[in-house]
Amino acid sequence: MQELAQPILNGILLGGLYALIAIGMSMMFGIVKLVNLAHGDMMILSSYLAMVFTAWLGINPFFTLVLTIPAMFIVGFLFQGFLINRVLGKAMEPPLLVAFGVSIILQNLLLTIFTPDARSIISSVATRSIVVTDYLSISVLYLVNFLTGLVVIGLLYLFFQKTYMGRAIRAASDDQVAAQLMGINTKRTYGFAMGIAMMTAAVAGMLVGMTFTFYPHTGPQYLIIAFGVVVIGGLGSIKGTFVGGFILAMAQLLGAHYFGPGYQLLSGYLVLLIVLALRPQGIFGSV
Amino acid sequence: MAANTVLKVDGIDVYYKDFQALWGVSLEAPEGEIISVIGANGAGKSTLLNTIAGLMTPQVGTVEFLGESINNLSAHQAVARQIALVPEGRRIFPRLTVYENLVMGSYAPRARSHKDDNLRKVHNLFPRLEERSSQMANTLSGGEQQMLAIGRAMMSEPKLLLCDEISLGLAPVVIKDIYQRLRKINEEGITIVLVEQDIRQSLKVANRAYVMLEGRVVLEGKPAEMTEEQVKEAYFGI
């Protein structure tokens, strides 16, 4: 029993990071019914940005957020405003294809600039851990990931509940025409929403960059994690994103614990399939 | 009466792609009056209101609000100019609370700065909405949802209130109640344009009525001066 404590703890901590990776995609699906296939690549773009700023300025990776968060907001706002908004509301496929195109362009742009080498963001917390018992130790980096995920998603929740813009985004996702009749410029609102989704991707990208190695083509790997999280938890639900993150991470780590590391991804997707079979709308999904 | 003209619609043609929905429609709303537009389903009444509110643009003709053309305003700009539409089917935000629905009504900058005052006024007008403040809007009854839709429109401090089929699907008692509140709103000097299929209530409160048929205005005048025969003829086109 005791040896289970470690994978379960790691599962919980990693689940917080998974939730943070997924929240931006989940949010955009909930609001605009957009499946942002470029979400993973946007996140890896943030990893590279964080890496460059850390190296250039010689600062703690956390401080690069001051630059990367506004930068990614602008990227998201322009991405939505100039590309996605133009093809929105016609059918499901055009926005999907545009996002897919952006995904390919981003990957190749990163490949051209940064070469295919493996990268990571070096930080002093990466190797530290807190020993609790003989069987249990907490990786400081995982703990930081978890707490950051908690704070970011909590702030996002407050933003949606308490601010005019947050409420306007929810109103526009409920009924676009009625929102316009309230004086809401819905297209601009969608731009803001994507900007905010990309702000969460900026934070996720920095944490992922510190925790794992990344390449120009790593984006889709995290896109699939994000998909898993939102499918398990239910699309567009903040609570669901958290629970989905925990379940997916836990399934992966317990699978690796019982059957060996080679089964980590497989066991995650098996749980995903089980949820799809039993509750296709996700645990907290409505429709 | 030498009242100012709040709204002047002058000979507008409006299309849905190739289908022409309005043919040279003209209408005038003097300040502080209630204008009633009646007609059967598909007569173009909703199209007319949607055009005034900026959801659609006329190909020909002009829409003037307080002497300025608003032809090219989009809906969110029209709200900022103090034109509010209570849309057909109410279109409240189902997953927002009653309070949040009302707050969205005050999204435009001018209304936002008077949010608390306006909220008090709306609560006075519809005390039920205050009781249900924290409830999700989709848990309200049909009549309450209609009150919410009107209250939400009032939160934007309109000078011109456009109401599209506000009695649709409601019980007669509730309709009577809602019309009473409309009178109250009107007594504060707000000009109202009502669109209804149900003739009786809307003709009773109106200062002036327009009957539409197949995208055209076929009869207009003071309700008191219209005979039942005339209205029927115009309404059904016989």
XYZ file of C-alpha atoms in Angstrom:
525
model
C 0.000 0.000 0.000
C 2.732 2.392 0.998
C 4.398 2.337 -2.401
C 1.152 3.603 -3.950
C 1.425 6.893 -2.082
C 4.101 8.245 -4.409
C 2.308 7.748 -7.747
C -0.957 9.015 -6.251
C 0.686 12.157 -4.916
C 2.495 12.724 -8.203
C -0.784 12.138 -10.014
C -2.505 14.855 -8.022
C 0.347 17.309 -8.553
C 0.677 16.525 -12.258
C -3.124 16.772 -12.590
C -2.918 20.446 -11.612
C -0.495 21.048 -14.473
C -2.643 19.085 -16.925
C -5.656 21.158 -15.902
C -3.681 24.342 -16.570
C -2.621 23.032 -19.990
C -6.229 22.232 -20.859
C -8.088 25.204 -19.386
C -7.452 27.564 -22.315
C -8.656 25.070 -24.869
C -11.656 24.074 -22.782
C -12.566 27.721 -22.298
C -12.454 28.531 -26.021
C -14.568 25.512 -26.839
C -17.109 26.538 -24.234
C -17.281 30.106 -25.516
C -16.861 30.007 -29.289
C -17.319 26.276 -29.985
C -13.810 26.428 -31.390
C -11.524 23.415 -31.153
C -8.212 25.198 -31.086
C -5.873 22.682 -32.660
C -3.019 25.161 -32.239
C -3.361 25.274 -28.455
C -0.458 22.897 -27.804
C 1.797 24.746 -30.229
C 0.891 28.105 -28.726
C 1.911 26.657 -25.385
C 5.248 25.408 -26.761
C 5.769 28.822 -28.367
C 5.458 30.198 -24.829
C 8.013 27.648 -23.632
C 10.493 28.913 -26.213
C 9.739 32.532 -25.330
C 10.311 31.787 -21.642
C 13.539 29.981 -22.503
C 14.834 32.874 -24.605
C 13.996 35.506 -21.977
C 15.488 33.393 -19.179
C 18.754 33.005 -21.117
C 18.911 36.601 -22.375
C 18.067 38.379 -19.188
C 19.528 35.809 -16.832
C 16.470 35.882 -14.599
C 14.379 33.273 -12.825
C 11.991 31.693 -15.379
C 9.041 32.840 -13.273
C 9.901 36.493 -13.909
C 9.720 35.943 -17.670
C 5.931 35.701 -17.195
C 5.886 39.490 -16.943
C 6.862 39.505 -20.623
C 5.350 36.292 -21.948
C 1.853 36.742 -20.514
C 1.204 40.088 -22.267
C 2.960 38.828 -25.406
C 0.740 35.752 -25.580
C -2.352 37.862 -24.894
C -1.556 39.912 -27.989
C -0.826 36.779 -30.023
C -4.181 35.315 -28.973
C -6.105 38.525 -29.604
C -4.671 38.838 -33.120
C -5.060 35.113 -33.855
C -8.756 35.327 -32.990
C -9.372 38.785 -34.459
C -7.642 38.379 -37.811
C -8.020 34.664 -38.489
C -10.644 32.785 -36.492
C -13.337 35.508 -36.360
C -13.404 35.686 -40.160
C -14.462 32.087 -40.536
C -16.588 31.808 -37.419
C -20.268 30.903 -37.558
C -20.152 29.444 -41.061
C -19.575 25.847 -40.081
C -17.466 23.775 -37.721
C -14.730 22.955 -40.247
C -13.287 26.321 -41.371
C -12.110 27.443 -37.889
C -10.757 23.949 -37.300
C -8.723 24.105 -40.513
C -7.433 27.599 -39.783
C -6.276 26.474 -36.334
C -4.668 23.393 -37.870
C -2.856 25.599 -40.390
C -1.582 27.869 -37.647
C -0.395 24.788 -35.767
C 1.722 23.654 -38.752
C 3.064 27.137 -39.384
C 4.060 27.555 -35.740
C 5.828 24.200 -35.578
C 7.866 24.964 -38.664
C 8.601 28.479 -37.557
C 9.967 27.139 -34.275
C 11.923 24.503 -36.201
C 13.516 27.159 -38.409
C 14.433 29.447 -35.563
C 15.404 27.000 -32.822
C 16.500 23.860 -34.775
C 15.061 20.450 -33.820
C 17.236 20.172 -30.692
C 15.729 19.196 -27.378
C 15.414 22.140 -25.026
C 14.494 22.809 -21.465
C 14.309 25.804 -19.206
C 16.978 25.501 -16.545
C 15.925 26.479 -13.072
C 17.186 25.774 -9.591
C 13.907 24.281 -8.350
C 14.015 21.489 -10.918
C 16.129 19.112 -8.856
C 14.906 19.863 -5.351
C 12.525 17.705 -3.436
C 11.040 17.475 0.035
C 11.450 14.083 1.691
C 8.356 13.225 3.726
C 8.862 9.569 4.646
C 11.043 6.730 3.375
C 8.414 6.030 0.772
C 7.299 9.529 -0.079
C 8.989 12.634 -1.378
C 7.503 15.708 -3.007
C 9.175 17.205 -6.052
C 9.310 20.948 -5.484
C 8.816 21.601 -9.180
C 5.675 19.447 -9.289
C 4.381 21.264 -6.232
C 5.044 24.626 -7.890
C 3.238 23.422 -11.028
C 0.259 22.333 -8.998
C -0.005 25.522 -6.960
C 0.440 27.727 -10.019
C -2.294 25.801 -11.821
C -4.563 26.272 -8.835
C -3.926 30.024 -8.663
C -4.306 30.632 -12.416
C -7.536 28.671 -12.682
C -8.868 30.316 -9.516
C -8.147 33.761 -10.979
C -9.800 32.745 -14.220
C -12.886 31.649 -12.302
C -13.070 34.990 -10.488
C -12.621 36.817 -13.780
C -15.590 35.008 -15.312
C -17.795 35.494 -12.249
C -17.024 39.020 -11.152
C -15.941 41.258 -14.024
C -17.943 42.916 -16.789
C -15.722 41.425 -19.461
C -15.899 37.948 -17.922
C -19.670 38.085 -17.719
C -19.856 39.495 -21.231
C -17.838 36.534 -22.508
C -20.248 34.132 -20.808
C -23.242 36.083 -22.096
C -21.883 36.021 -25.646
C -21.406 32.270 -25.419
C -25.000 31.839 -24.193
C -26.605 33.956 -26.914
C -24.534 35.947 -29.375
C -27.359 38.090 -30.767
C -28.736 38.945 -27.333
C -25.219 39.892 -26.248
C -24.968 42.335 -29.162
C -28.280 43.820 -28.087
C -26.706 44.496 -24.681
C -24.014 46.582 -26.351
C -21.385 43.862 -26.388
C -19.109 43.807 -29.401
C -19.048 40.032 -29.562
C -16.160 39.680 -32.018
C -13.940 41.824 -29.832
C -15.078 39.819 -26.826
C -13.965 36.621 -28.548
C -10.592 38.229 -29.191
C -10.273 39.002 -25.498
C -11.291 35.462 -24.610
C -8.616 33.990 -26.873
C -6.086 36.453 -25.463
C -6.894 35.223 -21.973
C -6.754 31.587 -23.063
C -3.274 32.294 -24.422
C -2.279 33.918 -21.139
C -2.991 30.601 -19.437
C -0.991 28.894 -22.191
C 1.923 31.234 -21.422
C 2.002 30.086 -17.809
C 1.524 26.442 -18.774
C 4.270 26.727 -21.378
C 6.786 28.047 -18.887
C 5.999 25.299 -16.372
C 6.091 22.559 -19.007
C 9.393 23.950 -20.263
C 10.876 23.709 -16.775
C 9.444 20.255 -16.080
C 9.983 18.390 -19.373
C 12.180 18.722 -22.420
C 10.509 20.178 -25.485
C 11.034 20.316 -29.249
C 9.370 22.363 -31.994
C 7.018 19.435 -32.591
C 6.011 18.792 -28.977
C 2.820 20.876 -29.215
C 0.427 18.171 -30.465
C 1.499 15.895 -27.609
C 0.128 18.441 -25.135
C -2.867 19.118 -27.338
C -3.783 15.467 -26.882
C -3.348 15.760 -23.118
C -5.608 18.817 -23.194
C -8.150 16.853 -25.236
C -8.039 14.006 -22.739
C -8.574 16.366 -19.825
C -11.529 18.185 -21.345
C -13.181 15.018 -22.627
C -12.951 13.393 -19.195
C -13.970 16.507 -17.286
C -16.538 17.914 -19.684
C -15.908 20.682 -22.222
C -16.142 24.252 -21.023
C -16.395 23.438 -17.317
C -13.715 24.842 -15.015
C -14.444 22.305 -12.285
C -14.449 19.537 -14.872
C -11.060 20.611 -16.189
C -9.571 20.147 -12.744
C -11.129 16.751 -12.176
C -10.227 15.686 -15.709
C -6.614 16.705 -15.091
C -6.428 14.641 -11.908
C -8.028 11.567 -13.428
C -5.852 11.576 -16.546
C -2.616 12.156 -14.620
C -3.525 9.596 -11.991
C -4.413 6.996 -14.626
C -1.096 7.573 -16.372
C 1.039 7.344 -13.241
C -0.777 4.377 -11.733
C -0.592 2.611 -15.091
C 3.142 3.238 -15.174
C 3.446 2.019 -11.593
C 1.644 -1.279 -12.154
C 2.615 -2.183 -15.710
C 5.840 -0.265 -16.323
C 6.595 3.164 -17.822
C 5.786 1.932 -21.330
C 2.130 1.716 -20.357
C 1.842 5.271 -19.021
C 0.183 6.811 -22.090
C -1.848 3.715 -22.887
C -3.447 3.533 -19.442
C -4.327 7.235 -19.642
C -6.161 6.710 -22.916
C -7.883 3.567 -21.657
C -9.446 5.644 -18.888
C -10.379 8.218 -21.505
C -12.138 5.512 -23.530
C -13.957 4.241 -20.457
C -15.257 7.736 -19.674
C -16.295 8.184 -23.311
C -18.213 4.919 -23.197
C -19.969 5.571 -19.886
C -20.407 9.338 -19.929
C -19.651 10.817 -23.355
C -20.452 14.370 -22.236
C -17.706 14.196 -19.600
C -18.055 14.119 -15.839
C -19.180 17.724 -15.476
C -20.396 18.262 -19.027
C -23.959 19.373 -19.531
C -25.236 18.562 -23.023
C -48.583 68.030 -30.339
C -45.233 69.501 -31.107
C -43.194 66.653 -29.676
C -39.806 65.788 -31.121
C -39.565 62.845 -33.419
C -37.462 60.184 -31.733
C -37.559 57.648 -34.523
C -38.143 58.184 -38.205
C -38.066 55.249 -40.575
C -38.275 56.428 -44.163
C -39.021 54.095 -47.058
C -36.711 51.221 -46.140
C -36.186 48.038 -48.146
C -34.577 45.188 -46.212
C -33.385 41.881 -47.631
C -32.421 38.468 -46.291
C -29.942 37.591 -49.042
C -32.198 37.506 -52.133
C -35.475 37.589 -50.275
C -36.949 41.049 -49.804
C -38.615 41.257 -46.376
C -39.531 44.965 -46.240
C -40.819 47.120 -49.091
C -40.636 50.881 -48.610
C -41.659 50.825 -44.961
C -42.043 54.179 -43.211
C -42.856 54.841 -39.580
C -42.586 57.699 -37.153
C -42.407 57.701 -33.373
C -42.864 61.054 -31.583
C -41.248 61.402 -28.182
C -43.092 59.777 -25.288
C -45.598 57.875 -27.410
C -46.368 54.201 -27.748
C -46.393 53.023 -31.338
C -47.948 49.680 -32.112
C -47.030 47.622 -35.160
C -49.359 44.730 -35.795
C -49.582 42.113 -38.466
C -49.707 38.388 -39.097
C -46.761 36.043 -38.874
C -44.208 36.857 -41.562
C -45.473 40.385 -42.191
C -41.991 41.810 -41.513
C -42.597 43.259 -38.053
C -39.579 41.641 -36.449
C -37.418 42.544 -39.414
C -38.449 46.159 -38.925
C -37.465 46.136 -35.244
C -34.218 44.266 -35.922
C -33.324 46.868 -38.536
C -33.960 49.743 -36.132
C -31.866 47.961 -33.478
C -28.963 47.550 -35.883
C -29.097 43.789 -36.361
C -29.905 44.347 -40.049
C -29.120 47.125 -42.519
C -31.611 48.627 -44.989
C -30.599 48.540 -48.658
C -32.773 51.542 -49.497
C -34.173 54.308 -47.284
C -33.046 55.693 -43.940
C -33.554 55.080 -40.263
C -33.152 58.253 -38.208
C -32.869 58.399 -34.443
C -33.087 61.867 -32.849
C -32.414 63.399 -36.252
C -29.308 61.359 -37.058
C -29.056 58.488 -39.504
C -28.398 55.179 -37.789
C -28.482 53.063 -40.956
C -24.961 51.794 -40.551
C -24.814 51.269 -36.806
C -24.350 47.732 -35.609
C -26.422 46.440 -32.719
C -23.863 47.105 -30.006
C -23.469 50.704 -31.213
C -27.232 51.247 -31.276
C -27.419 50.294 -27.590
C -24.805 52.908 -26.764
C -27.118 55.459 -28.488
C -29.888 54.392 -26.110
C -31.960 52.182 -28.352
C -32.910 48.920 -26.627
C -34.616 45.897 -28.131
C -36.514 43.267 -26.156
C -36.056 40.502 -28.715
C -38.619 37.985 -29.877
C -38.432 34.835 -27.752
C -36.910 36.889 -24.885
C -33.376 35.580 -25.429
C -32.284 35.889 -21.827
C -28.896 34.401 -20.938
C -29.922 31.016 -19.502
C -26.667 30.179 -17.719
C -26.305 33.562 -16.055
C -28.131 34.508 -12.876
C -31.026 36.971 -12.933
C -28.724 39.594 -11.433
C -26.017 38.943 -14.008
C -28.555 39.176 -16.821
C -29.541 42.625 -15.578
C -25.916 43.669 -15.196
C -25.266 42.741 -18.829
C -27.996 45.215 -19.752
C -25.808 47.973 -18.348
C -22.771 46.981 -20.409
C -22.669 50.223 -22.416
C -20.369 52.783 -20.725
C -23.051 55.409 -20.040
C -25.414 52.884 -18.451
C -22.583 51.232 -16.551
C -21.902 54.341 -14.509
C -25.548 54.423 -13.374
C -25.823 50.688 -12.803
C -26.990 50.801 -9.180
C -29.646 53.463 -9.803
C -31.003 51.620 -12.796
C -31.008 48.337 -10.933
C -33.122 49.927 -8.204
C -35.556 51.251 -10.805
C -35.868 47.878 -12.487
C -36.389 46.183 -9.122
C -39.131 48.696 -8.309
C -40.771 47.959 -11.614
C -40.425 44.171 -11.288
C -40.045 43.259 -7.589
C -40.061 39.602 -8.596
C -36.682 40.016 -10.227
C -35.167 41.210 -6.967
C -36.484 38.123 -5.155
C -34.967 35.882 -7.813
C -31.645 37.737 -8.078
C -29.324 34.797 -7.517
C -31.341 32.224 -9.460
C -30.215 30.965 -12.843
C -32.313 32.699 -15.492
C -33.442 29.425 -17.061
C -35.270 28.494 -13.846
C -37.711 31.401 -14.217
C -41.270 31.017 -15.473
C -42.177 32.362 -18.902
C -43.698 35.551 -17.498
C -40.695 36.155 -15.244
C -38.348 35.606 -18.152
C -40.258 38.240 -20.116
C -39.948 40.623 -17.167
C -36.247 39.883 -17.076
C -35.906 40.586 -20.792
C -37.673 43.944 -20.369
C -35.759 44.748 -17.190
C -32.491 43.919 -18.890
C -33.342 46.280 -21.746
C -34.242 49.000 -19.233
C -30.801 48.660 -17.619
C -29.312 50.284 -20.732
C -31.216 53.538 -20.043
C -33.046 53.545 -23.364
C -34.759 56.563 -24.893
C -36.393 54.201 -27.355
C -37.619 50.776 -26.259
C -38.450 48.242 -28.968
C -40.569 45.277 -27.854
C -40.951 42.236 -30.062
C -43.912 39.957 -29.286
C -43.734 40.359 -25.522
C -47.092 38.637 -24.974
C -46.211 35.525 -26.953
C -46.994 32.328 -25.051
C -48.047 34.062 -21.826
C -51.261 33.752 -19.841
C -53.744 36.647 -20.191
C -53.256 37.748 -16.558
C -49.506 37.904 -17.056
C -49.915 39.820 -20.315
C -52.124 42.373 -18.582
C -49.552 42.718 -15.831
C -46.682 43.242 -18.246
C -48.630 45.831 -20.220
C -49.244 47.745 -17.012
C -45.501 47.915 -16.420
C -44.975 49.053 -19.994
C -47.345 51.965 -19.357
C -45.289 52.866 -16.303
C -42.111 52.814 -18.367
C -43.803 54.999 -20.941
C -44.931 57.465 -18.263
C -41.279 58.169 -17.569
C -41.022 59.585 -21.074
C -39.563 56.566 -22.829
C -40.814 56.095 -26.383
C -41.955 52.553 -27.097
C -42.451 50.664 -30.332
C -44.479 47.496 -29.811
C -44.709 44.649 -32.251
C -47.529 42.156 -31.690
C -49.605 39.552 -33.411
C -52.160 39.886 -30.651
C -54.050 43.043 -31.540
C -56.219 43.816 -28.545
C -53.707 44.708 -25.819
C -51.307 46.569 -28.048
C -54.014 48.717 -29.686
C -55.374 49.626 -26.272
C -52.111 51.223 -25.107
C -50.944 52.657 -28.416
C -51.056 56.303 -29.450
C -50.594 55.296 -33.053
C -50.785 52.006 -34.896
C -49.340 50.561 -38.088
C -50.686 47.411 -39.707
C -48.217 45.444 -41.811
C -48.890 42.870 -44.482
C -46.287 41.010 -46.523
C -43.509 43.484 -45.839
C -45.534 46.650 -46.392
C -47.404 49.085 -44.181
C -51.007 48.816 -45.330
C -52.795 50.877 -42.699
C -51.797 53.513 -40.197
C -53.516 55.881 -37.860
C -54.834 56.415 -34.352
C -56.295 53.174 -32.954
C -59.456 54.993 -31.905
C -60.075 56.131 -35.453
C -59.596 52.689 -36.997
C -62.675 50.544 -37.403
C -62.478 46.859 -36.642
C -63.349 46.169 -40.263
C -60.427 48.237 -41.519
C -57.964 46.527 -39.204
C -59.188 43.052 -40.100
C -59.003 43.811 -43.775
C -55.499 45.175 -43.511
C -54.317 42.426 -41.186
C -55.501 39.535 -43.341
C -55.295 41.274 -46.692
C -58.842 40.513 -47.771
